[in-house]
Coordinates of C-alpha atoms and ligand atoms in Angstrom, one line a residue:
Chain A
M1 CA -15.6 9.4 21.3
S2 CA -17.3 7.2 23.9
D3 CA -20.4 8.2 25.8
N4 CA -18.6 9.9 28.5
G5 CA -16.6 12.0 26.1
K6 CA -13.3 10.1 26.4
T7 CA -11.3 9.4 23.3
T8 CA -9.2 6.5 24.8
V9 CA -9.9 3.5 27.0
R10 CA -7.4 2.0 29.4
M11 CA -7.0 -1.7 28.8
T12 CA -4.5 -4.5 29.2
I13 CA -3.0 -6.8 26.5
D14 CA -0.8 -9.6 27.7
G15 CA -0.2 -7.9 31.0
R16 CA 0.7 -4.5 29.3
S17 CA -1.4 -1.5 30.2
I18 CA -2.4 0.3 27.0
D19 CA -4.4 3.5 26.3
A20 CA -6.3 2.5 23.2
P21 CA -8.3 4.8 20.9
V22 CA -12.1 4.4 21.2
G23 CA -13.5 2.6 18.2
A24 CA -10.4 0.7 17.4
T25 CA -10.4 -3.1 17.4
I26 CA -8.3 -5.3 19.7
L27 CA -6.3 -6.5 16.6
E28 CA -5.5 -2.9 15.5
V29 CA -4.5 -1.9 19.0
A30 CA -2.4 -5.0 19.6
R31 CA -0.5 -4.6 16.3
A32 CA 0.0 -0.8 16.9
N33 CA 1.7 -1.8 20.1
G34 CA 3.9 -4.4 18.5
I35 CA 1.9 -7.4 19.8
D36 CA 1.5 -10.0 17.1
I37 CA -1.9 -11.6 16.5
P38 CA -1.9 -13.8 13.4
S39 CA -4.7 -13.2 10.9
L40 CA -5.8 -14.4 7.5
C41 CA -8.9 -12.5 6.5
Y42 CA -8.0 -9.2 8.0
H43 CA -6.8 -6.4 5.6
P44 CA -6.5 -2.9 7.0
G45 CA -7.8 -1.4 3.7
V46 CA -11.2 -3.1 3.7
E47 CA -14.0 -3.8 6.1
A48 CA -13.3 -6.5 8.6
F49 CA -15.3 -9.7 8.1
G50 CA -14.3 -12.2 10.8
A51 CA -14.2 -15.2 8.5
C52 CA -11.1 -17.1 9.4
R53 CA -11.1 -17.0 13.2
L54 CA -7.3 -17.1 13.4
C55 CA -7.2 -13.8 15.2
V56 CA -9.2 -15.1 18.2
V57 CA -8.1 -13.9 21.6
E58 CA -9.3 -14.4 25.1
I59 CA -10.9 -11.5 27.0
T60 CA -12.1 -10.9 30.5
K61 CA -12.8 -7.9 32.8
P62 CA -12.1 -7.4 36.5
N63 CA -15.9 -7.7 37.4
W64 CA -16.4 -10.9 35.3
E65 CA -15.4 -13.0 38.3
G66 CA -12.9 -15.1 36.4
W67 CA -15.2 -15.7 33.5
K68 CA -13.5 -15.5 30.1
K69 CA -14.4 -15.7 26.5
L70 CA -12.9 -16.1 23.1
V71 CA -13.6 -13.3 20.6
T72 CA -12.4 -12.4 17.1
S73 CA -10.0 -9.6 17.7
C74 CA -10.4 -8.1 14.2
L75 CA -14.1 -7.3 14.9
Y76 CA -14.1 -6.7 18.7
P77 CA -13.9 -3.1 19.7
V78 CA -11.7 -2.1 22.7
E79 CA -13.4 -1.3 26.0
E80 CA -12.5 0.2 29.3
E81 CA -10.9 -2.3 31.7
L82 CA -10.7 -5.1 29.0
I83 CA -8.1 -7.6 29.8
V84 CA -6.8 -9.4 26.7
S85 CA -4.6 -12.5 26.4
T86 CA -3.2 -13.2 22.9
R87 CA -1.4 -16.3 24.0
S88 CA -3.4 -18.3 26.5
E89 CA -3.6 -22.0 26.1
E90 CA -7.1 -21.7 24.6
V91 CA -6.0 -19.1 22.1
I92 CA -3.1 -21.2 20.9
E93 CA -5.3 -24.3 20.7
N94 CA -7.8 -22.3 18.6
R95 CA -5.0 -21.2 16.2
R96 CA -3.9 -24.8 15.9
V97 CA -7.4 -26.0 15.0
V98 CA -7.9 -23.2 12.5
L99 CA -4.6 -23.8 10.8
D100 CA -5.0 -27.6 10.8
L101 CA -8.4 -27.1 9.1
Q102 CA -6.9 -24.6 6.6
L103 CA -4.1 -27.1 5.8
A104 CA -6.7 -29.7 4.9
R105 CA -8.5 -27.1 2.7
V106 CA -5.3 -25.9 0.9
P107 CA -2.6 -28.6 1.4
D108 CA -0.4 -27.0 -1.3
S109 CA -0.4 -23.4 0.0
D110 CA 3.1 -22.4 1.1
V111 CA 1.7 -19.5 3.1
I112 CA -0.6 -21.8 5.2
R113 CA 2.0 -24.5 5.5
Q114 CA 4.5 -22.1 6.9
M115 CA 2.0 -20.6 9.3
A116 CA 0.9 -24.1 10.5
A117 CA 4.5 -25.2 10.9
K118 CA 5.0 -22.4 13.4
Y119 CA 2.4 -24.1 15.6
G120 CA 4.0 -27.5 15.1
I121 CA 1.5 -28.7 12.5
H122 CA 3.3 -30.2 9.5
D123 CA 0.5 -32.4 8.2
T124 CA -3.2 -31.9 8.6
S125 CA -5.1 -34.2 10.9
Y126 CA -8.2 -33.8 8.7
E127 CA -9.0 -35.2 5.3
K128 CA -7.3 -33.2 2.6
R129 CA -9.6 -31.5 0.0
K130 CA -9.4 -33.2 -3.4
D131 CA -8.1 -31.1 -6.3
A132 CA -7.5 -28.2 -4.0
D133 CA -6.5 -24.8 -5.2
T134 CA -5.0 -22.4 -2.6
C135 CA -8.1 -20.3 -1.8
I136 CA -8.7 -20.1 1.9
M137 CA -12.1 -18.2 1.6
C138 CA -10.8 -15.2 3.4
T139 CA -12.9 -13.1 0.9
I140 CA -10.3 -10.3 0.9
C141 CA -10.7 -10.3 -2.9
V142 CA -14.4 -9.8 -2.6
R143 CA -14.0 -6.9 -0.3
V144 CA -11.1 -5.3 -2.3
C145 CA -13.3 -5.4 -5.4
E146 CA -16.1 -3.8 -3.4
A147 CA -13.8 -1.1 -2.1
I148 CA -12.7 -0.3 -5.7
G149 CA -16.4 -0.1 -6.6
A150 CA -16.4 -2.8 -9.3
N151 CA -18.3 -5.4 -7.2
A152 CA -17.4 -8.1 -9.6
I153 CA -16.4 -10.9 -7.2
A154 CA -18.8 -12.8 -5.0
T155 CA -19.0 -15.9 -2.8
L156 CA -21.1 -18.5 -4.4
S157 CA -22.8 -21.6 -2.9
R158 CA -22.8 -22.4 0.8
G159 CA -21.0 -24.3 3.6
P160 CA -17.9 -26.3 2.6
E161 CA -18.8 -26.0 -1.0
K162 CA -18.5 -22.2 -0.9
Y163 CA -16.1 -20.6 -3.4
V164 CA -15.3 -17.2 -4.9
D165 CA -15.9 -16.3 -8.5
V166 CA -16.9 -13.6 -10.9
P167 CA -20.6 -14.2 -11.7
N168 CA -20.8 -11.3 -14.0
I169 CA -17.5 -11.0 -15.9
D170 CA -18.7 -7.7 -17.5
A171 CA -18.4 -6.0 -14.1
C172 CA -14.7 -6.9 -13.8
I173 CA -12.4 -4.0 -14.8
G174 CA -9.4 -6.2 -14.9
C175 CA -7.4 -4.1 -12.4
G176 CA -5.8 -7.1 -10.8
A177 CA -6.1 -5.8 -7.3
C178 CA -7.8 -9.0 -6.1
A179 CA -4.9 -11.2 -7.4
L180 CA -2.3 -8.9 -5.9
S181 CA -4.1 -8.7 -2.5
C182 CA -4.8 -12.4 -2.2
P183 CA -2.7 -13.7 0.7
T184 CA -2.3 -17.2 -0.8
D185 CA -1.9 -16.3 -4.5
A186 CA -5.1 -18.1 -5.4
I187 CA -6.2 -15.9 -8.2
P188 CA -4.0 -16.4 -11.3
M189 CA -3.1 -13.4 -13.3
T190 CA -0.7 -13.1 -16.2
E191 CA 0.5 -10.3 -18.4
E192 CA 2.1 -10.9 -21.8
N193 CA 2.5 -8.8 -24.9
G194 CA 0.2 -6.1 -23.6
V195 CA -2.6 -8.5 -22.7
R196 CA -3.7 -9.2 -19.1
H197 CA -5.4 -12.4 -18.4
I198 CA -7.5 -12.7 -15.2
W199 CA -10.7 -14.5 -14.2
D200 CA -10.6 -16.3 -17.6
K201 CA -10.8 -13.1 -19.5
D202 CA -8.3 -11.3 -21.7
F203 CA -7.9 -7.5 -21.3
E204 CA -6.0 -5.7 -24.1
L205 CA -4.0 -3.1 -22.2
V206 CA -3.9 0.6 -23.0
R207 CA -0.4 1.6 -23.9
C208 CA 1.5 4.8 -22.9
E209 CA 0.8 7.2 -25.7
V210 CA 4.5 8.0 -25.9
S211 CA 6.6 5.0 -24.8
G212 CA 4.2 2.3 -25.7
E213 CA 4.5 0.6 -22.3
P214 CA 1.3 -1.1 -21.2
I215 CA -0.4 0.9 -18.4
G216 CA -3.8 -0.6 -17.6
T217 CA -7.0 -1.9 -19.0
P218 CA -9.4 0.5 -20.7
E219 CA -12.1 -0.5 -18.1
Q220 CA -9.8 0.2 -15.2
I221 CA -8.8 3.6 -16.5
K222 CA -12.4 4.7 -17.2
H223 CA -13.4 3.4 -13.8
F224 CA -10.7 5.3 -11.9
A225 CA -11.2 8.5 -13.9
E226 CA -14.9 8.5 -13.1
K227 CA -14.6 7.6 -9.5
S228 CA -11.9 10.3 -8.8
G229 CA -13.3 13.0 -11.0
L230 CA -9.9 13.3 -12.6
P231 CA -9.9 13.8 -16.4
E232 CA -9.0 10.8 -18.5
S233 CA -6.0 12.7 -19.7
Y234 CA -4.4 11.9 -16.4
F235 CA -4.4 8.2 -17.3
T236 CA -2.6 8.2 -20.7
K237 CA 1.1 7.7 -19.9
S238 CA 3.2 5.4 -18.0
D239 CA 4.8 6.5 -14.7
R240 CA 8.2 6.2 -16.2
Q241 CA 7.4 8.4 -19.1
R242 CA 5.7 11.0 -16.9
K243 CA 8.6 11.1 -14.6
K244 CA 11.0 11.9 -17.4
E245 CA 8.7 14.5 -18.8
T246 CA 8.4 16.1 -15.4
A247 CA 12.2 16.3 -15.2
A248 CA 12.3 17.9 -18.6
D249 CA 9.6 20.4 -17.6
L250 CA 11.4 21.3 -14.4
A251 CA 14.6 21.9 -16.4
R252 CA 12.8 24.0 -19.0
V253 CA 11.1 26.1 -16.4
M254 CA 14.4 26.6 -14.5
L255 CA 16.4 27.5 -17.6
G256 CA 13.7 29.8 -18.9
Chain B
M1 CA 8.8 26.4 14.1
S2 CA 10.3 26.4 10.7
R3 CA 10.3 23.2 9.0
K4 CA 12.8 21.6 6.7
R5 CA 11.8 21.0 3.1
L6 CA 13.3 19.4 0.1
F7 CA 14.5 22.1 -2.3
V8 CA 14.9 20.9 -5.9
T9 CA 17.0 23.0 -8.3
P10 CA 17.1 20.8 -11.4
Y11 CA 19.6 22.9 -13.3
R12 CA 22.3 22.1 -10.8
C13 CA 21.9 18.4 -11.5
I14 CA 24.9 16.7 -13.2
D15 CA 23.1 13.3 -13.5
C16 CA 25.7 11.5 -11.3
K17 CA 23.0 9.1 -10.0
N18 CA 24.2 9.5 -6.4
C19 CA 20.6 10.3 -5.4
E20 CA 19.2 7.2 -7.1
V21 CA 21.7 4.9 -5.5
A22 CA 21.2 6.5 -2.0
C23 CA 17.4 6.3 -2.4
S24 CA 17.2 2.7 -3.5
F25 CA 19.7 1.6 -0.9
V26 CA 17.8 3.3 1.9
H27 CA 14.5 1.9 0.8
T28 CA 15.6 -1.6 -0.1
R29 CA 18.9 -2.2 1.7
D30 CA 19.9 -3.8 -1.6
P31 CA 22.5 -1.9 -3.7
R32 CA 21.7 -4.1 -6.6
K33 CA 18.2 -2.8 -7.0
P34 CA 18.7 0.7 -8.4
S35 CA 15.5 0.3 -10.3
L36 CA 13.6 0.8 -7.1
T37 CA 14.7 4.4 -6.6
R38 CA 12.0 7.0 -6.1
V39 CA 14.2 9.9 -7.3
R40 CA 15.5 9.9 -10.9
S41 CA 18.1 12.0 -12.6
Y42 CA 18.3 12.3 -16.4
T43 CA 20.4 13.5 -19.2
L44 CA 17.9 15.0 -21.6
R45 CA 18.1 16.3 -25.1
N46 CA 20.9 18.9 -25.8
D47 CA 22.7 17.4 -22.8
V48 CA 20.4 19.1 -20.3
K49 CA 20.5 17.4 -16.9
S50 CA 17.6 17.3 -14.6
V51 CA 16.3 15.5 -11.4
V52 CA 12.8 14.8 -10.3
L53 CA 11.1 13.2 -7.3
C54 CA 7.6 13.4 -5.7
L55 CA 6.4 16.9 -5.2
Q56 CA 4.1 15.9 -2.3
C57 CA 1.3 17.9 -4.0
D58 CA -1.3 19.8 -1.9
D59 CA -4.2 18.4 -3.9
A60 CA -2.6 15.1 -5.0
A61 CA -4.0 13.0 -7.8
C62 CA -2.8 9.9 -6.1
Q63 CA -4.7 10.7 -2.9
R64 CA -7.8 11.6 -4.9
V65 CA -7.9 8.4 -6.9
C66 CA -7.0 6.0 -4.0
P67 CA -10.2 4.0 -3.0
T68 CA -9.0 3.1 0.5
G69 CA -7.3 6.2 1.9
A70 CA -4.0 4.4 1.7
L71 CA -2.1 7.6 0.9
E72 CA -1.8 9.8 3.9
R73 CA 0.0 13.0 4.6
D74 CA 2.6 12.8 7.4
P75 CA 2.1 16.1 9.3
E76 CA 5.7 16.0 10.6
T77 CA 7.5 15.6 7.3
G78 CA 4.8 16.9 4.9
A79 CA 5.3 13.7 2.8
I80 CA 2.4 11.7 1.5
N81 CA 3.1 8.1 2.6
R82 CA 1.5 4.9 1.5
N83 CA 0.1 3.0 4.5
D84 CA -1.0 -0.6 4.9
K85 CA -4.6 0.1 3.6
C86 CA -3.2 -0.2 0.1
I87 CA -5.1 -2.9 -2.0
L88 CA -2.7 -2.7 -5.0
C89 CA -5.2 -1.4 -7.5
K90 CA -2.4 0.7 -9.0
A91 CA -4.7 3.6 -9.8
C92 CA -2.3 6.0 -8.2
T93 CA 0.6 5.0 -10.4
I94 CA -1.4 5.8 -13.5
A95 CA -3.1 8.9 -12.2
C96 CA 0.0 10.8 -10.9
P97 CA 0.6 13.4 -13.6
F98 CA 4.3 13.6 -12.6
G99 CA 5.1 9.9 -12.6
N100 CA 6.2 9.8 -9.0
I101 CA 4.4 6.8 -7.6
H102 CA 5.3 3.3 -8.7
F103 CA 4.5 -0.4 -8.4
D104 CA 7.4 -2.5 -7.3
P105 CA 6.7 -6.0 -8.7
T106 CA 9.5 -7.6 -6.7
N107 CA 8.1 -6.8 -3.3
V108 CA 4.5 -6.4 -4.6
E109 CA 4.0 -2.9 -3.2
I110 CA 3.4 0.7 -4.1
V111 CA 6.4 2.8 -3.6
K112 CA 6.9 6.6 -3.5
C113 CA 9.1 9.2 -1.9
D114 CA 8.6 9.5 1.8
V115 CA 11.5 12.0 2.3
C116 CA 13.1 9.1 4.2
E117 CA 10.9 10.1 7.2
G118 CA 12.5 13.5 7.5
D119 CA 16.1 12.8 6.6
P120 CA 16.2 12.3 2.8
A121 CA 19.3 10.3 1.7
C122 CA 19.2 11.8 -1.9
A123 CA 19.8 15.3 -0.6
K124 CA 22.6 14.0 1.7
Y125 CA 24.5 12.5 -1.2
C126 CA 23.8 15.2 -3.8
P127 CA 27.1 16.8 -4.5
T128 CA 25.9 19.9 -6.3
G129 CA 22.9 21.3 -4.3
A130 CA 20.3 20.2 -6.8
L131 CA 18.6 18.4 -3.9
V132 CA 18.8 20.2 -0.5
W133 CA 17.0 19.4 2.7
A134 CA 16.9 22.6 4.6
E135 CA 14.7 25.4 6.0
K136 CA 15.7 27.8 3.3
P137 CA 17.0 27.3 -0.3
I138 CA 20.6 28.1 -1.1
P139 CA 20.6 31.6 -2.4
D140 CA 20.9 31.5 -6.1
E141 CA 21.0 34.3 -8.6
K142 CA 19.6 32.2 -11.4
V143 CA 16.7 31.0 -9.2
E144 CA 16.1 34.5 -7.8
E145 CA 15.8 36.0 -11.2
N146 CA 13.6 33.3 -12.5
V147 CA 10.3 34.0 -10.7
E148 CA 8.7 31.3 -12.9
V149 CA 10.4 28.7 -10.9
R150 CA 8.0 29.0 -8.0
T151 CA 4.9 28.5 -10.1
L152 CA 5.2 25.5 -12.3
P153 CA 2.8 25.0 -15.3
W154 CA 0.5 22.8 -13.3
A155 CA -0.1 25.4 -10.6
M156 CA 2.3 23.6 -8.4
T157 CA 4.6 25.5 -6.1
M158 CA 8.2 24.9 -5.5
P159 CA 9.8 24.1 -3.2
V160 CA 8.7 20.6 -2.6
R161 CA 7.2 20.5 0.8
Ligands
SF4_301 S1 -2.6 1.1 -5.4 FE1 -2.9 1.3 -3.2 S2 -2.2 3.4 -2.8 FE2 -2.5 3.3 -5.0 S3 -4.6 4.0 -5.3 FE3 -4.7 1.7 -5.1 S4 -5.1 1.3 -2.9 FE4 -4.4 3.5 -3.1
FES302 S1 -8.6 -12.1 10.9 FE1 -10.2 -12.0 12.4 S2 -11.5 -13.6 11.7 FE2 -9.9 -13.6 10.2

């Protein structure tokens, strides 16, 4: 609730009048209303960080006397009387610069290439990074790992040299959420013969005690059992095996 | 207002797989992906047939284990739905004691029964009444007699929400 007890604010996005919940960000409200704002570092499941600047929009207010400014919509909370433009010339130009720079950073990323192409950029106007991987430094992996509570991933170094890594490999529980959540598939993960390989480490997977299917790393299972307070016996079988057993239990109970 | 629920009566199941096909088609629009069904029917030992899908537990293990609040109850349908806060840690798929939440590697997402947002296709295509979407269960002597059926071994109550 806002100071005056209201739970919504009346605002405008691209000429549309919208009642937005207090505390929400411009990005959330726009998307909830079917207005697309592109983003790279935003993930609804983790805290917003404002790293990529692709989500920048233009804002003004009736009493700003024509004065406007660009803000990162994934961080900026909605306000009464806010007037937002998600497609002004400045906004589009900002997106072009962000994507042009990203394309120089990760020339081989299909995701970025496709996004850039939408804004008419097919080749970067900057110097391409040498030996580039596909990491765009959105830090979603860092925040995902934090949300899980493992805190294994960090950003190291500074400026253009900055990169993400796992400084303390013992903290990594091998759950793979970082790799699966990465928007540009920059974190390699493989699973073969019951061994998961991620961040240059091999995790021997725990197998379903009945079917033998690999279900997760021992570290992952221990971590989630502890965090949730659920007994470890909840984490001993594959979903497929459990489902079948549930079906059998239901049948047994029914038939007496 | 009385609300519709999914009534599951496993002994009526004939394992025809209509529910599985309907489920995967509704959720993927791809009839070639039967593996993505959220409901499963089985022919078990001694030729016993049975069907199972998410029980939408009151105190759900998947919800408890989820670090981001990505599993949310829809007050309208009673179903627990996976929202876009999911970070793909797969904890829920291991924790569910009934095996009713899965990882779909093709679309890289967590999938579970959402009762088709209040119009479950499985029930529509079930020819025997093993799955029924209604306000009340179909009267059934066998079920009436068997009081046990309402309290499953895991202190879970039928019908499915
Ligand atoms: S995989 Fe997604 S829905 Fe499941 S526990 Fe992890 S964050 Fe929650
Ligand atoms: S999505 Fe807002 S700064 Fe990246």
